[in-house]
mmCIF file of C-alpha atoms in Angstrom:
data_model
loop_
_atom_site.group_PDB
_atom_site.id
_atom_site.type_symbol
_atom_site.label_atom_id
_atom_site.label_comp_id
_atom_site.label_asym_id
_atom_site.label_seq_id
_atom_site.Cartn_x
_atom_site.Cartn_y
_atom_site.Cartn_z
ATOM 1 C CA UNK A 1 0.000 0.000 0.000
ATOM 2 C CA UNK A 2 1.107 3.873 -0.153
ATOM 3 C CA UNK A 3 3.444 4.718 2.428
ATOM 4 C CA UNK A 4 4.851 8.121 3.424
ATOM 5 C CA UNK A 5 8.376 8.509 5.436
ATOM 6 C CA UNK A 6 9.785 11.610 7.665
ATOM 7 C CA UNK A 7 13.166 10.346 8.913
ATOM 8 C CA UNK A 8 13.710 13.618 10.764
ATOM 9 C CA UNK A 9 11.945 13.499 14.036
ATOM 10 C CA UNK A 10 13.198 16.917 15.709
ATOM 11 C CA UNK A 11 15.303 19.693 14.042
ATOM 12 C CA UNK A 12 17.050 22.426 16.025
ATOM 13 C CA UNK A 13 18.284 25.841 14.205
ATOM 14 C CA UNK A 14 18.983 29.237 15.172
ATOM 15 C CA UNK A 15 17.184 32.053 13.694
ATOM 16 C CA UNK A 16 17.983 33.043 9.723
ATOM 17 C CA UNK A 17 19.317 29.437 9.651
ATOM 18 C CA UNK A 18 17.992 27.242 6.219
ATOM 19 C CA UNK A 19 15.172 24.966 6.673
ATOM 20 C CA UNK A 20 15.111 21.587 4.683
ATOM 21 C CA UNK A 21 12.355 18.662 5.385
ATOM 22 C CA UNK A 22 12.161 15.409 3.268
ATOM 23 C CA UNK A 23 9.550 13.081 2.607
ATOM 24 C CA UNK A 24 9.610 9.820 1.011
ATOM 25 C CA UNK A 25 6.566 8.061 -0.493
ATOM 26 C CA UNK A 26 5.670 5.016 -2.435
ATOM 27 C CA UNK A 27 2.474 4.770 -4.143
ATOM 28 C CA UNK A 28 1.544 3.436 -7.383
ATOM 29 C CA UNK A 29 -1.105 6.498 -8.891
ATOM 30 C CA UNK A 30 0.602 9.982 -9.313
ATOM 31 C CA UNK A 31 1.242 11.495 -5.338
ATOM 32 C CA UNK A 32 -0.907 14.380 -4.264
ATOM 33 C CA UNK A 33 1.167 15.693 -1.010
ATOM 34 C CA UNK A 34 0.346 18.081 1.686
ATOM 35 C CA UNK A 35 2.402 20.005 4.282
ATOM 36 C CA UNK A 36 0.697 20.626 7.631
ATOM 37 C CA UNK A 37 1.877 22.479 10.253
ATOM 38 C CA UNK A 38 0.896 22.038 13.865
ATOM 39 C CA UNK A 39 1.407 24.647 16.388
ATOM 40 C CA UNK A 40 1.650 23.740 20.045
ATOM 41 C CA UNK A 41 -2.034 22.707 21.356
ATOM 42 C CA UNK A 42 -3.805 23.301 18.158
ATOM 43 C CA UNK A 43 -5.380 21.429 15.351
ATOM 44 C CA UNK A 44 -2.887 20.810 12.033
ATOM 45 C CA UNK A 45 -3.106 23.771 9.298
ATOM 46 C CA UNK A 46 -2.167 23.154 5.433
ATOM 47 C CA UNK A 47 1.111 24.661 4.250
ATOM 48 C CA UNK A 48 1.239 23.982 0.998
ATOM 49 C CA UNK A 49 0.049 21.308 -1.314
ATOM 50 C CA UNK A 50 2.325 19.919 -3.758
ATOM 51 C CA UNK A 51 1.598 17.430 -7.320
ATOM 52 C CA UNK A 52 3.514 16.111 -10.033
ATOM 53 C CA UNK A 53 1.607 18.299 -11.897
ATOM 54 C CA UNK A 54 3.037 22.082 -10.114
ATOM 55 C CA UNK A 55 5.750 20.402 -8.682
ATOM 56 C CA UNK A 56 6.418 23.331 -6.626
ATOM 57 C CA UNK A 57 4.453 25.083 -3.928
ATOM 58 C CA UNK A 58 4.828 28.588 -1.983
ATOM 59 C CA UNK A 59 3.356 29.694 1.009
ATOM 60 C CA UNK A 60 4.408 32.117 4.187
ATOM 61 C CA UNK A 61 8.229 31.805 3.298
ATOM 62 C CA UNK A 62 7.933 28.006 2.454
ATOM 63 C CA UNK A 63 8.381 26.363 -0.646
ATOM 64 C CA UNK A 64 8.024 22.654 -1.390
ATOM 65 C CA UNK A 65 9.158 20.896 -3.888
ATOM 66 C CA UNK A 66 8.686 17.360 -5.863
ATOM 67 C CA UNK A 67 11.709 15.251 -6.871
ATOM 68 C CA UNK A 68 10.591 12.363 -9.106
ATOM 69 C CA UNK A 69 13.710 10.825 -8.847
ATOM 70 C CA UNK A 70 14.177 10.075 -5.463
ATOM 71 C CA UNK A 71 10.156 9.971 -4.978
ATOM 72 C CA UNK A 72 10.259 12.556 -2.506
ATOM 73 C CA UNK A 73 8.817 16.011 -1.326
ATOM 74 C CA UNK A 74 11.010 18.951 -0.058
ATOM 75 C CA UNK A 75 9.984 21.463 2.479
ATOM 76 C CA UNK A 76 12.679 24.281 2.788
ATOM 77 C CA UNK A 77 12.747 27.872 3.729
ATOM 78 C CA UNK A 78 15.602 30.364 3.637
ATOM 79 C CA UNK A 79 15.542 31.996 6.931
ATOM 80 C CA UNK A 80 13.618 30.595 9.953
ATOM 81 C CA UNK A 81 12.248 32.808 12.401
ATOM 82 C CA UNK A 82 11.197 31.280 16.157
ATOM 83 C CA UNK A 83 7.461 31.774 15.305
ATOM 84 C CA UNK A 84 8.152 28.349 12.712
ATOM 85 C CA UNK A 85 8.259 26.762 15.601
ATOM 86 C CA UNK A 86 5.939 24.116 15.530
ATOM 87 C CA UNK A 87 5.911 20.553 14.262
ATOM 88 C CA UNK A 88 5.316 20.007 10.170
ATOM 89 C CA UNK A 89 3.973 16.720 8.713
ATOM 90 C CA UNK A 90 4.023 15.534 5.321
ATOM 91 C CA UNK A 91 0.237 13.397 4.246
ATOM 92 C CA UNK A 92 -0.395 11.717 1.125
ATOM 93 C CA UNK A 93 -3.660 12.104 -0.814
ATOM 94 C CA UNK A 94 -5.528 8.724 -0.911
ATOM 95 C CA UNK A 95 -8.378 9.082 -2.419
ATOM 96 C CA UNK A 96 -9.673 6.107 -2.788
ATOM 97 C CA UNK A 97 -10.273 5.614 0.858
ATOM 98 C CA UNK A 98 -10.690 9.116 1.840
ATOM 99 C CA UNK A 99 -7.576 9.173 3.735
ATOM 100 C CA UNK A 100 -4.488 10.935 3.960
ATOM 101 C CA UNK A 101 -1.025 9.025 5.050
ATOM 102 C CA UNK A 102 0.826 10.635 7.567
ATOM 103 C CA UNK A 103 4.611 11.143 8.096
ATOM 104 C CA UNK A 104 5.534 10.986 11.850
ATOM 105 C CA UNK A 105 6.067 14.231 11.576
ATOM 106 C CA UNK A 106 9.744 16.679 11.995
ATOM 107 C CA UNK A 107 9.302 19.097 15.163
ATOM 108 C CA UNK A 108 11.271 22.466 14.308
ATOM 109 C CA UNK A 109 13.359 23.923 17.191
ATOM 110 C CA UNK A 110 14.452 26.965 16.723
ATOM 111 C CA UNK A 111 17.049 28.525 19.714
ATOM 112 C CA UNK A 112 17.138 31.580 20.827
ATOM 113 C CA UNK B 1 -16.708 31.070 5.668
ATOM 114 C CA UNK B 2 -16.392 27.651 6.752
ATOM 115 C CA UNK B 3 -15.960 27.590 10.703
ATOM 116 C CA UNK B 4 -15.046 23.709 12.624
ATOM 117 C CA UNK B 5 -16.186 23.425 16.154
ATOM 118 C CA UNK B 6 -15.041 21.227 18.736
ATOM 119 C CA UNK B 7 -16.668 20.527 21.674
ATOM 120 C CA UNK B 8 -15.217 20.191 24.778
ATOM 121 C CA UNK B 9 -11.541 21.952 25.140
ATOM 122 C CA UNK B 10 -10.420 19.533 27.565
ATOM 123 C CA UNK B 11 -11.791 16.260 29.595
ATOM 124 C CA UNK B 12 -10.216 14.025 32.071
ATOM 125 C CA UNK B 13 -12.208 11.182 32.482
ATOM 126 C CA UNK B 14 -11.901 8.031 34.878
ATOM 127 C CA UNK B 15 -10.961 4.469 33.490
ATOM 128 C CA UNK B 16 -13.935 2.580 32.716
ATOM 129 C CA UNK B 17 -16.231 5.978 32.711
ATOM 130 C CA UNK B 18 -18.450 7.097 28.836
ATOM 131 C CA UNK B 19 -17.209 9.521 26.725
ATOM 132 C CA UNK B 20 -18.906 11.927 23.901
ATOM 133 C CA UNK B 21 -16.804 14.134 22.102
ATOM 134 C CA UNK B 22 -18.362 16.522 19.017
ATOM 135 C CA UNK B 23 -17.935 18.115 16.288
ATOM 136 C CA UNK B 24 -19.937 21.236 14.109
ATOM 137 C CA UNK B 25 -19.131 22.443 10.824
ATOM 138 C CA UNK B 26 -20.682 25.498 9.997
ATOM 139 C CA UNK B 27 -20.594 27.277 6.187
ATOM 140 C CA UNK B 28 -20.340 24.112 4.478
ATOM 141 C CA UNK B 29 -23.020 21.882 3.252
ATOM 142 C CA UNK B 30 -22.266 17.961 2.549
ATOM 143 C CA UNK B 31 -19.138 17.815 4.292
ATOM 144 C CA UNK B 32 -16.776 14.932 4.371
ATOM 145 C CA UNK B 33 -16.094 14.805 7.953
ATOM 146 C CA UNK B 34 -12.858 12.960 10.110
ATOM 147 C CA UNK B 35 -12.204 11.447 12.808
ATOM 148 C CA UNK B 36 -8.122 11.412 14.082
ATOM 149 C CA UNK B 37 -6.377 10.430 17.247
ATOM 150 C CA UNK B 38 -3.018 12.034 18.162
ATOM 151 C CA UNK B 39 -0.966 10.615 20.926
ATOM 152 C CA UNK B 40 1.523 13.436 22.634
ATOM 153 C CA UNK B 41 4.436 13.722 20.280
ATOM 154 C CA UNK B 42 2.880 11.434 17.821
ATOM 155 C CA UNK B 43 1.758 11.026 14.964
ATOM 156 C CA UNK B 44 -2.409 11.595 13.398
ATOM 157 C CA UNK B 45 -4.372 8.093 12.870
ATOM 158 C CA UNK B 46 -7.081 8.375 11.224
ATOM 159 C CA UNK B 47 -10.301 6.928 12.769
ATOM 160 C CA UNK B 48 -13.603 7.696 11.017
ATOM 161 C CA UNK B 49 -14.573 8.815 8.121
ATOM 162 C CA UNK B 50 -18.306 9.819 6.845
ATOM 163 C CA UNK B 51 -19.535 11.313 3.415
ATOM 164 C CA UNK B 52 -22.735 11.382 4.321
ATOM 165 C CA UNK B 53 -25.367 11.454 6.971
ATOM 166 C CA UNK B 54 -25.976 8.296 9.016
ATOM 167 C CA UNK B 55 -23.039 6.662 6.931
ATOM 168 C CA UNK B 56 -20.115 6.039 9.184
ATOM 169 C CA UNK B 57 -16.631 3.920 7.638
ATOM 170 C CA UNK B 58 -14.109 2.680 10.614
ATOM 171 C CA UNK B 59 -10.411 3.050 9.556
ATOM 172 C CA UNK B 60 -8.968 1.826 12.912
ATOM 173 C CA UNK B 61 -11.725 1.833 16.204
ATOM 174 C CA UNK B 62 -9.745 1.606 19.226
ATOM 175 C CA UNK B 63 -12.903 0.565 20.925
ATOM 176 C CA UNK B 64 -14.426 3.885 20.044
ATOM 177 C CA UNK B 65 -17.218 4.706 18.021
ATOM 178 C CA UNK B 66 -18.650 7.195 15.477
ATOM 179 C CA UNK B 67 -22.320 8.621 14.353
ATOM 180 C CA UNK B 68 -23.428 11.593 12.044
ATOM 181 C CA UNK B 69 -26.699 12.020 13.416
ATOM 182 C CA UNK B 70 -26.915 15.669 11.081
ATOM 183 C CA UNK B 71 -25.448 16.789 7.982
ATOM 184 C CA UNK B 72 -23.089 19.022 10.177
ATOM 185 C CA UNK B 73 -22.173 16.895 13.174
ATOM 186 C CA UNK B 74 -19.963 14.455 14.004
ATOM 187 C CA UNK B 75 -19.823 12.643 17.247
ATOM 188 C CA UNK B 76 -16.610 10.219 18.765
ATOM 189 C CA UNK B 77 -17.850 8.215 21.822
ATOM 190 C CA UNK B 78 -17.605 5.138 23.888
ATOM 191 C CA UNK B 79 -19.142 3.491 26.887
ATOM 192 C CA UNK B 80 -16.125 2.487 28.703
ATOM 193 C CA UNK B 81 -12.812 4.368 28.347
ATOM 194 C CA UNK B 82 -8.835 3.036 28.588
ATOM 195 C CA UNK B 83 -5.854 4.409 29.771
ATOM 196 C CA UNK B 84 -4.708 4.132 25.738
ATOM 197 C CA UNK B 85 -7.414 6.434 24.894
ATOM 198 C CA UNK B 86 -5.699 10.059 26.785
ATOM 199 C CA UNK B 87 -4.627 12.201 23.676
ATOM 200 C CA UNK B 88 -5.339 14.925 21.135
ATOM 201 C CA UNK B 89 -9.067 14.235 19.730
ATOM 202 C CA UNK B 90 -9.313 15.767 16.094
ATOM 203 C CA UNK B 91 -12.083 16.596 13.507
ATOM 204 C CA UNK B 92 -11.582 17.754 10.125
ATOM 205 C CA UNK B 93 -13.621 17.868 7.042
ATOM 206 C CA UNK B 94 -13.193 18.567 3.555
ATOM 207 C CA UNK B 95 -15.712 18.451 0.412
ATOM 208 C CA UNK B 96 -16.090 16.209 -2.762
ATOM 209 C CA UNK B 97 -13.183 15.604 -4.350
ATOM 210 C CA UNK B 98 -11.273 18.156 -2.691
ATOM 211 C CA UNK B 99 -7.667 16.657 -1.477
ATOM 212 C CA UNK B 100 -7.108 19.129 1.733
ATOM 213 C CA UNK B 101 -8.826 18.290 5.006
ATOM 214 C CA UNK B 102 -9.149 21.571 7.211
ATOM 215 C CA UNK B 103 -8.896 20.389 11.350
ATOM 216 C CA UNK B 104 -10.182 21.629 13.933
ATOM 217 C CA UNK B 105 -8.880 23.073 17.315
ATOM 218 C CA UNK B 106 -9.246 19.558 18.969
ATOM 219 C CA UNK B 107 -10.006 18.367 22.188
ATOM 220 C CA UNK B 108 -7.556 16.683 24.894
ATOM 221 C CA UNK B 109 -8.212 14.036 26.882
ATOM 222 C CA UNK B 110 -6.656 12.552 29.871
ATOM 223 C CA UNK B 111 -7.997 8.964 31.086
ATOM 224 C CA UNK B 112 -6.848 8.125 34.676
#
């Protein structure tokens, strides 16, 4: 079945550092993915949604990206700030069981 | 615009006591709605999932249980909680054929 995987549980940077998330899937149709972020205590918000089609995404700073090659999904951003804070998943679109796969997710640190 | 409602904030509930947890969408008619279970740190699993009224699909139960007793309510419940059940309780919903589920603020329960 389709699989989605964040290797990077926790990442720590200093502010202005460079922000890079992957995510690798496996699925057999053409991958719909979405980047969540989830603030401390609240519900998950999108980020930016990503297909083979656009390839590329942009949002608050962030920009994902699609690399067919290595099947995978890029989240970067040039210059974290500590309001990123927060913990960012990568899901992939199932729709053929209204779901969406989640990656266990990389929680951002940044120090002051 | 589409407001999600979650109802309560918080609940800490004995072992072996019921639980009811809710969910209103409001500015959205037909809704697919979701049910997801996040354990501290973890990850989102999926629970229910309903495209329609009184039509409720299980993705994993975890001796919980779902209804959609209106086109713009979902309810999570169970007659006798476990200790496995404390966690971040969270409804989304998203339309059609539409890929991007929008969450709500959640609800957090503690089972001792």
């Amino acid at each position: 079945g389709d699989s989605v995987t964040q290797k990077q549980g926790q990442v720590t940077l200093s502010e202005d550092d460079f922000l890079f998330i992957n995510c690798t899937y496996s699925t057999t149709t053409y991958p719909t993915l979405l980047w969540y972020v989830q603030y401390l205590g609240q519900g998950p918000q999108l980020l930016l949604k990503v297909t083979t089609a656009n390839n590329k995404g942009i949002s608050r700073g962030f920009e994902a990206t699609y690399d067919k090659g290595t099947t995978s999904f890029h989240l970067q951003k040039a210059s974290v700030q500590e309001s990123d804070s927060a913990v960012y998943f990568c899901a992939l679109v199932d729709r053929s069981n209204y779901q969406l796969i989640w990656g266990s997710g990389t929680k951002l640190i940044i120090k002051p | 615009a589409q407001t999600i409602h979650q109802w309560p904030v918080a609940e800490i509930k004995a072992v072996g006591s019921p639980l009811s947890l809710g969910c209103t969408i409001k500015g959205k008619s037909s809704p697919n709605l979701y049910w997801y279970w996040q354990a501290t740190g973890g990850t989102l699993q999926q629970l229910f999932y309903s495209i329609t009224v009184g039509q409720v699909e299980s993705v994993v139960q975890l001796n919980l249980s779902a209804s959609r007793p209106k086109d713009d309510q979902f309810i999570l419940s169970t007659e006798k909680l476990l200790l496995s059940h404390s966690g971040f309780y969270l409804c989304a919903y998203n339309r059609g054929e539409e890929d991007t589920q929008y969450f709500g603020p959640g609800t957090r329960l503690l089972v001792l």
